[in-house]
PDB file of C-alpha atoms and ligand atoms in Angstrom:
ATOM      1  CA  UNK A   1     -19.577 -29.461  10.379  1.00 79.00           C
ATOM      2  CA  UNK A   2     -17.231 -29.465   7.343  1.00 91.00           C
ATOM      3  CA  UNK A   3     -16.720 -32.470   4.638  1.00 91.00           C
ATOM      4  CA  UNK A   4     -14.222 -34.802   3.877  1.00 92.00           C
ATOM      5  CA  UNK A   5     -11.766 -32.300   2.282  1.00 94.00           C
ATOM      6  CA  UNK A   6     -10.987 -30.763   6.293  1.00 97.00           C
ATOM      7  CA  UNK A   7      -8.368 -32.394   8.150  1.00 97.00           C
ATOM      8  CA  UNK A   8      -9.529 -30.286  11.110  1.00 97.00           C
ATOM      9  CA  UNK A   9     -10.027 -26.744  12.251  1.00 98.00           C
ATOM     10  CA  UNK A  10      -6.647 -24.677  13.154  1.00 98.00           C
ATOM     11  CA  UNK A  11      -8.186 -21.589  14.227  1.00 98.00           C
ATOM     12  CA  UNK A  12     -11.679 -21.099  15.037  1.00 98.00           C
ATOM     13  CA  UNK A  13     -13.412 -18.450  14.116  1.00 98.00           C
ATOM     14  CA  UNK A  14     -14.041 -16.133  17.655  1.00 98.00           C
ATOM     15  CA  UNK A  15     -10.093 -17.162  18.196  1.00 98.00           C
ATOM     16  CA  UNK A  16      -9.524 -15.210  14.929  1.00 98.00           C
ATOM     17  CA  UNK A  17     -11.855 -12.399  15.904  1.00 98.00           C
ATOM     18  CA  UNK A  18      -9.945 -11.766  19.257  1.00 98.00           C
ATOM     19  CA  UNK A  19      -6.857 -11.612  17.621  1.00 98.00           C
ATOM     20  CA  UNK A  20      -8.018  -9.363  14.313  1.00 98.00           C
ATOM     21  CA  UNK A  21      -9.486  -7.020  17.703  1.00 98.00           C
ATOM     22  CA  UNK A  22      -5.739  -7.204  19.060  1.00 98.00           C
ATOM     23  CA  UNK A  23      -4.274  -6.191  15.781  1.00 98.00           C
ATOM     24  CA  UNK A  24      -6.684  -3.578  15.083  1.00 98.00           C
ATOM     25  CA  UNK A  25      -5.839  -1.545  18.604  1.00 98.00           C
ATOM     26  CA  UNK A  26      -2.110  -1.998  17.580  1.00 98.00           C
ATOM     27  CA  UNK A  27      -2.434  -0.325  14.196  1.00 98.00           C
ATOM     28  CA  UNK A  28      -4.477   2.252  15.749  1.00 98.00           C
ATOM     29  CA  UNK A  29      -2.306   3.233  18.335  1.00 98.00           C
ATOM     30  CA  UNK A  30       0.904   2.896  16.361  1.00 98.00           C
ATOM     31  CA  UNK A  31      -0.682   5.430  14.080  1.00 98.00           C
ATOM     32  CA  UNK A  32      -2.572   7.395  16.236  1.00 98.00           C
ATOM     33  CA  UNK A  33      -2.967  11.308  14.669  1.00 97.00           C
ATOM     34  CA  UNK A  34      -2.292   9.823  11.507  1.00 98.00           C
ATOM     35  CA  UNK A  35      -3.410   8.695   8.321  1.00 98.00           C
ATOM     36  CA  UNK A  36      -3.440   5.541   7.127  1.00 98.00           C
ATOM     37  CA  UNK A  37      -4.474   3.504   4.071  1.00 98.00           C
ATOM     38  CA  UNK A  38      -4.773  -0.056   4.102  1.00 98.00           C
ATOM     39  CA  UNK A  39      -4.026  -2.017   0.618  1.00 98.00           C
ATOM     40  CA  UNK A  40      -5.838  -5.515   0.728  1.00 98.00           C
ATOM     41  CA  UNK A  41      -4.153  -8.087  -1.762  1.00 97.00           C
ATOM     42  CA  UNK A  42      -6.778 -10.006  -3.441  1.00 96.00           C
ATOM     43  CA  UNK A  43      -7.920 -12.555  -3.165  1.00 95.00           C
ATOM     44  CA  UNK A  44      -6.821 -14.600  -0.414  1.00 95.00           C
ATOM     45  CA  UNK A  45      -7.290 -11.435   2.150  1.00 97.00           C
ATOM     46  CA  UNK A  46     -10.395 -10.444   1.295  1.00 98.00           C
ATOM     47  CA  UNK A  47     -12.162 -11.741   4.750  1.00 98.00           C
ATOM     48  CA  UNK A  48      -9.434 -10.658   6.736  1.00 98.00           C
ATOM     49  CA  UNK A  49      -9.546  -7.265   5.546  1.00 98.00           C
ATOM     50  CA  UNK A  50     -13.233  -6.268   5.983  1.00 98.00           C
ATOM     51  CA  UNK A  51     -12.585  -7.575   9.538  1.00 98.00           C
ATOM     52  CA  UNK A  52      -9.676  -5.788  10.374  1.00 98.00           C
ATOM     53  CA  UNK A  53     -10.365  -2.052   8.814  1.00 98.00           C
ATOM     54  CA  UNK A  54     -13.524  -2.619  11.358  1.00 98.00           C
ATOM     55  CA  UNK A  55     -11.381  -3.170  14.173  1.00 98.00           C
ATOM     56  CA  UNK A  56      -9.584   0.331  13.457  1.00 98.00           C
ATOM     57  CA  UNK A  57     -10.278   3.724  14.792  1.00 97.00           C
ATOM     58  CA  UNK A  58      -8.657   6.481  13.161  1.00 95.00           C
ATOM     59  CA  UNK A  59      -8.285   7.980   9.070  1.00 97.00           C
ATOM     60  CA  UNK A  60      -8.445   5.210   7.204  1.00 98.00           C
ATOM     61  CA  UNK A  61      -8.642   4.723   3.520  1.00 98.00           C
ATOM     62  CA  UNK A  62      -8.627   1.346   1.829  1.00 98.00           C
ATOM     63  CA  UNK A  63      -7.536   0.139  -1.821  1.00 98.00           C
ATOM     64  CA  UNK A  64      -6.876  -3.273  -3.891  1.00 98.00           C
ATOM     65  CA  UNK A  65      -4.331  -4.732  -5.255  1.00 98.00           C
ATOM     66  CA  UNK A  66      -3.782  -8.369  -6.773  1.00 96.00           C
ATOM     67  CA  UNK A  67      -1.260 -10.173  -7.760  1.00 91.00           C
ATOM     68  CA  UNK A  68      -0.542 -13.900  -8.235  1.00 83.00           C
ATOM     69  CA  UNK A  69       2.052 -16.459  -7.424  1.00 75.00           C
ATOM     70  CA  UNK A  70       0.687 -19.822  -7.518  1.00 60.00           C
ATOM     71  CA  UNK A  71      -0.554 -21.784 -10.302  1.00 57.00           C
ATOM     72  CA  UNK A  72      -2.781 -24.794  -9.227  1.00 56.00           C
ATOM     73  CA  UNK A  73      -1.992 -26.677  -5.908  1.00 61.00           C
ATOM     74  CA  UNK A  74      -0.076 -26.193  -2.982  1.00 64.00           C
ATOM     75  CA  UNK A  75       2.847 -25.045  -3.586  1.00 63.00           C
ATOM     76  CA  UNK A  76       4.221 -21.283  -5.273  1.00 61.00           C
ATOM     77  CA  UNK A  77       5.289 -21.143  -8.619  1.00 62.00           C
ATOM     78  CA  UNK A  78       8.066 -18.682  -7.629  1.00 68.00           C
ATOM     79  CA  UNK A  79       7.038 -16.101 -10.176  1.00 76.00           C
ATOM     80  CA  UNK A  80       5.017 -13.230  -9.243  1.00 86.00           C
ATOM     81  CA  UNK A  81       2.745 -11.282 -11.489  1.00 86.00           C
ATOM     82  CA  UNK A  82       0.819  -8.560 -11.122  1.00 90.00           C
ATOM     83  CA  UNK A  83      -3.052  -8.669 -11.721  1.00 93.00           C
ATOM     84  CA  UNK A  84      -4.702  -5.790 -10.568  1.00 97.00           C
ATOM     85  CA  UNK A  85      -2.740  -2.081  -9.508  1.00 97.00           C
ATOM     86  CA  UNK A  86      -3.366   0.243  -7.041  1.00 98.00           C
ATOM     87  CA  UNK A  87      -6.242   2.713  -7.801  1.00 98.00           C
ATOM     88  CA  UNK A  88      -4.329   5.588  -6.372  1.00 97.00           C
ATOM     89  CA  UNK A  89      -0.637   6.817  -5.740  1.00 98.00           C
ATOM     90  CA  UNK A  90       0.897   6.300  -2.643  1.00 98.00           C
ATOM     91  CA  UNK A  91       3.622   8.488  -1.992  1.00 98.00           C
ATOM     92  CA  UNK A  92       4.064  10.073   1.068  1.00 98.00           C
ATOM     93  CA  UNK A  93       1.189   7.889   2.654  1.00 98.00           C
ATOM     94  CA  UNK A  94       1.166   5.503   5.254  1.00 98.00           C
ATOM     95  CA  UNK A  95       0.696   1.908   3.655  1.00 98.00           C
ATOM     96  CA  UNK A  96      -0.095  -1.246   5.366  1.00 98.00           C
ATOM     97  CA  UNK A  97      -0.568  -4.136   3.202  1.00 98.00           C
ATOM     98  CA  UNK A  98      -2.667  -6.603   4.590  1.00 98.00           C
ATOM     99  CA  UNK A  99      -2.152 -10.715   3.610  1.00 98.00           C
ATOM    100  CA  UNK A 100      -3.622 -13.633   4.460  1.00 98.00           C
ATOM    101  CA  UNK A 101      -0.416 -15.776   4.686  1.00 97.00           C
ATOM    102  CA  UNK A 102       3.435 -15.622   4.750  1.00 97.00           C
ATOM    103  CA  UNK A 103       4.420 -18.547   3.507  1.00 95.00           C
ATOM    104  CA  UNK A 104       8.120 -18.791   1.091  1.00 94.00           C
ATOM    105  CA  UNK A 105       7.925 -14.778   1.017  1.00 95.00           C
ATOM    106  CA  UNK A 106       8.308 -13.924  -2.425  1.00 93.00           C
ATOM    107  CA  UNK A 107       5.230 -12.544  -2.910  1.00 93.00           C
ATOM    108  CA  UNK A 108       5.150 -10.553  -0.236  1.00 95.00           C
ATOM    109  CA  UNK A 109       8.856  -9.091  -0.732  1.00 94.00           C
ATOM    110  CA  UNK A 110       8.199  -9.256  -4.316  1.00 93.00           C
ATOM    111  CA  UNK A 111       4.848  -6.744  -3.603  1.00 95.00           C
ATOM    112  CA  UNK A 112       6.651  -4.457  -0.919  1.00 96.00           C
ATOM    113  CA  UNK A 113      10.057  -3.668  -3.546  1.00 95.00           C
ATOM    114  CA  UNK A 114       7.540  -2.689  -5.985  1.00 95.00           C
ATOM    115  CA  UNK A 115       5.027  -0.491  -3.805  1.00 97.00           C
ATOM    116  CA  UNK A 116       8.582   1.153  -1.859  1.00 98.00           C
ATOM    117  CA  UNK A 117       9.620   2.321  -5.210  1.00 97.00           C
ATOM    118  CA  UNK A 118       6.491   4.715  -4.873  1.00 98.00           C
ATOM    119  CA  UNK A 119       7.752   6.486  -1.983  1.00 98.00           C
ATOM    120  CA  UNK A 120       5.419   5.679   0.686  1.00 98.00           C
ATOM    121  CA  UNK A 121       5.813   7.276   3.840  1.00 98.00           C
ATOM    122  CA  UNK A 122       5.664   4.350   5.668  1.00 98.00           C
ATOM    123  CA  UNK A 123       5.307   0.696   4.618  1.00 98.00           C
ATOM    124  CA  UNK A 124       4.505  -2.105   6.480  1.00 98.00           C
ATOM    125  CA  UNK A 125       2.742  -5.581   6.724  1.00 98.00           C
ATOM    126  CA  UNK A 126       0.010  -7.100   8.183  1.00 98.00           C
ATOM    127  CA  UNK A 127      -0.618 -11.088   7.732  1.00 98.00           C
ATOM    128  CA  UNK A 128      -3.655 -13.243   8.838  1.00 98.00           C
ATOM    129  CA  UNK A 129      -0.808 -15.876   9.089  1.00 98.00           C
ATOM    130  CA  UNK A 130       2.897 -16.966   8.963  1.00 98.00           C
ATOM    131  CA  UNK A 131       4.846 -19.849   8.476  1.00 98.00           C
ATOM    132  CA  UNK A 132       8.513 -19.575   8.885  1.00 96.00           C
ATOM    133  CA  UNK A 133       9.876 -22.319   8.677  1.00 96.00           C
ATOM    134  CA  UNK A 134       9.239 -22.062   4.834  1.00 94.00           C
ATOM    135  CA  UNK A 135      10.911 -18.825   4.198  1.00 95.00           C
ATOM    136  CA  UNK A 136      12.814 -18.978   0.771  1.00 94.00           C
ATOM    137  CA  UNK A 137      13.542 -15.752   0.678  1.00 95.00           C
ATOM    138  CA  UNK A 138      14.335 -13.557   4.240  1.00 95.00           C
ATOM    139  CA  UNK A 139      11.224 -11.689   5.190  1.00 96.00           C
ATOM    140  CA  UNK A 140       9.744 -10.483   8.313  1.00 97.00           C
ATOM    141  CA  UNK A 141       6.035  -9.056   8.734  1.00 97.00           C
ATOM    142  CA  UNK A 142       5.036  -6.165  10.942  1.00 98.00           C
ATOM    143  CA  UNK A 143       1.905  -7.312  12.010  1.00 98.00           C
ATOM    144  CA  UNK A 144       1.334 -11.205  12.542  1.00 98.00           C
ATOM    145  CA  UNK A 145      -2.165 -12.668  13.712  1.00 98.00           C
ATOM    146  CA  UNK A 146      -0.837 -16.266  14.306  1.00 98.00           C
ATOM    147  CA  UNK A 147       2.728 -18.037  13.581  1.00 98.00           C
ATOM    148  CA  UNK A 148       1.510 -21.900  12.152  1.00 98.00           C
ATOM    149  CA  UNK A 149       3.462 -25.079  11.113  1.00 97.00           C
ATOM    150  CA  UNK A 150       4.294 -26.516   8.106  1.00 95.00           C
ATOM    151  CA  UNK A 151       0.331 -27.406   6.763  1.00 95.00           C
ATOM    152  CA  UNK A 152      -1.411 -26.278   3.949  1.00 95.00           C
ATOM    153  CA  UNK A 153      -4.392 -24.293   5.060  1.00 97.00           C
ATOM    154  CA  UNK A 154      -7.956 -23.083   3.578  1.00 98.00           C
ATOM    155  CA  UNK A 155     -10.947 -20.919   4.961  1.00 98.00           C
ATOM    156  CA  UNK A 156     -11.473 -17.272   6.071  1.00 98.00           C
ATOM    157  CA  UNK A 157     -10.158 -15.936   2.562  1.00 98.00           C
ATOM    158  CA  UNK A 158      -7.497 -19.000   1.779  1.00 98.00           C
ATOM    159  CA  UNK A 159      -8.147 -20.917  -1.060  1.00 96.00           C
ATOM    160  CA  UNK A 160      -7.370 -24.582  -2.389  1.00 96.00           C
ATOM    161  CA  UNK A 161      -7.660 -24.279  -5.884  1.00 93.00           C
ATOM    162  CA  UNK A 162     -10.165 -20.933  -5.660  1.00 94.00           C
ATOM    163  CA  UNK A 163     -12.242 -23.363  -3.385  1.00 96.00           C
ATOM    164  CA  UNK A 164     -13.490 -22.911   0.288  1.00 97.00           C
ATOM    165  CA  UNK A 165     -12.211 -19.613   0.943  1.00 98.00           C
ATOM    166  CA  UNK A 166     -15.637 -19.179   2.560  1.00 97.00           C
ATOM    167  CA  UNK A 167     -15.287 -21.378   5.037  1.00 98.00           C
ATOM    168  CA  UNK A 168     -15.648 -18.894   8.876  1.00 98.00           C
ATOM    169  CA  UNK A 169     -12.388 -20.809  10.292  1.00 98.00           C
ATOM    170  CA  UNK A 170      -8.726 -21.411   9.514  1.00 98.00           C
ATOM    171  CA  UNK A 171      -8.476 -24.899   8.415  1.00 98.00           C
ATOM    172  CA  UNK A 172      -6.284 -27.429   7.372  1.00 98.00           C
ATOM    173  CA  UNK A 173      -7.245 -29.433   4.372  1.00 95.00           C
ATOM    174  CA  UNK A 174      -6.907 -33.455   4.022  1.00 94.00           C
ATOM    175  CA  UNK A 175      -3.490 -33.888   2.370  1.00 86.00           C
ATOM    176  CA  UNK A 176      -5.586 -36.774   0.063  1.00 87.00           C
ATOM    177  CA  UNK A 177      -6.935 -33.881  -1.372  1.00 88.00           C
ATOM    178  CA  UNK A 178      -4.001 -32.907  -3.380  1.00 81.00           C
ATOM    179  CA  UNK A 179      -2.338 -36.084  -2.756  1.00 77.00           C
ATOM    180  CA  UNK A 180      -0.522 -35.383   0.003  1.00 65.00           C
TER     181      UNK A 180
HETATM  182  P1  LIG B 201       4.502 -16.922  -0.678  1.00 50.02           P
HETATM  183  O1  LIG B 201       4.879 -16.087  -1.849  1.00 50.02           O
HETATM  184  O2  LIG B 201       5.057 -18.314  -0.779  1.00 50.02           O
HETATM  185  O3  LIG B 201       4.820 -16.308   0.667  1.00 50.02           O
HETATM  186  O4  LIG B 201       2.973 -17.206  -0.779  1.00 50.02           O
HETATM  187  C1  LIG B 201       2.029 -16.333  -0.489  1.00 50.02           C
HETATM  188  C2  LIG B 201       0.699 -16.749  -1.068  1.00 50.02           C
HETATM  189  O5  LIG B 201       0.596 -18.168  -1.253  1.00 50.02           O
HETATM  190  C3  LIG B 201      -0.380 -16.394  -0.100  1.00 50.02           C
HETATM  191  O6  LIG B 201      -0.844 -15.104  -0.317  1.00 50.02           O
HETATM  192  C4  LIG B 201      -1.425 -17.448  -0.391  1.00 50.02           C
HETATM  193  O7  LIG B 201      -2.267 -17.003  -1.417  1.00 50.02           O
HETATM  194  C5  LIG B 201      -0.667 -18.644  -0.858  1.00 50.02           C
HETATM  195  N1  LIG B 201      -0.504 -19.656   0.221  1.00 50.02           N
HETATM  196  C6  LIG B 201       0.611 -19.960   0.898  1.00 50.02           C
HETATM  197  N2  LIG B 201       0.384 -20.909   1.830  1.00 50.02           N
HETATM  198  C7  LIG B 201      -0.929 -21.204   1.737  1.00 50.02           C
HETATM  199  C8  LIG B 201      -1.794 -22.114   2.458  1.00 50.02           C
HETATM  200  O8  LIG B 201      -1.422 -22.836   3.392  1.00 50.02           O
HETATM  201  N3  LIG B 201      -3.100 -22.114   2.058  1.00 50.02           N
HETATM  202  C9  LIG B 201      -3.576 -21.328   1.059  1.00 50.02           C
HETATM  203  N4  LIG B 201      -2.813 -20.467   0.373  1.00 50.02           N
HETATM  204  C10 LIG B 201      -1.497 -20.405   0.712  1.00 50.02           C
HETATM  205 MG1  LIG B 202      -2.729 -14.699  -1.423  1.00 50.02          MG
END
């Protein structure tokens, strides 16, 4: 089904639509009578987003926020930037960011220092994905969809150079591809 540039698919897409179910019905009933609002980072969890606010029953608002860490390839240029804000304040709100990927966690601890200085009620974090085994900084995620190895991966919202993050399933990518 896909070209040369797939190694094969890690995740198929009705596995990932169980799971995003599973995660859904833990959000809601960890914040049942509650309000929450759900902060997508852009772009890489675009797909996983608009699946997961579905799977949610309860007071849910949504926002965007982007910022970047990689320049072109595989691996993170261990500077974070920020590309696109919040639209609204958060303080005193339940906040779940929601990620496609955990992978040397400085985005992700770079991204919850700055929205905790906002004075959320609550903060926590929701990721498509996680690899820990290539932590370079200590961080833990709330809400995990599936733990992976060591493999660069594209599809449902993860990019290779902005490319086939439209592909329905978790994939890994050939590693001739970047030269791997
Ligand atoms: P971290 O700061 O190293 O944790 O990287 C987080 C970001 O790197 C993610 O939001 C992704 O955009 C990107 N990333 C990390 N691993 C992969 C991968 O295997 N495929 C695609 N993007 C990845
Ligand atoms: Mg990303």
């Amino acid at each position: 089904m896909y070209g040369n540039e797939i190694k094969k698919i890690l995740v198929d897409k009705n596995t990932i639509a169980a799971r995003v179910r599973e995660l859904g019905k833990r959000i809601s009933e960890d914040f049942k009578g509650e309000s929450i609002t759900l902060v997508c980072t852009l772009r890489g969890g675009c797909v996983f987003f608009a699946d997961l606010i579905r799977e949610i029953d309860g007071d849910v608002e949504i926002d965007f926020i982007a910022v970047s860490s990689y320049g072109a390839g595989t691996s993170t240029s261990g500077e974070v930037k920020m590309v696109k804000d919040l639209s609204e304040p958060i303080k005193g709100k339940n906040i779940i960011i929601v990620e496609d990927i955990i992978d040397t966690g400085v985005t992700l601890s770079y991204l919850k220092k700055l929205l905790a200085a906002r004075e959320p009620k609550s903060l926590k974090i929701c990721s498509l994905l996680d690899k820990p085994s290539r932590r370079k900084v200590e961080f833990e995620g709330d809400y995990i969809g599936f733990e992976i190895e060591n493999e660069f991966v594209v599809g449902y919202g993860l990019d290779y150079n902005q490319k086939l993050r439209h592909l329905p399933d978790v994939c890994v990518l050939s590693p001739e591809v970047y030269g791997g």
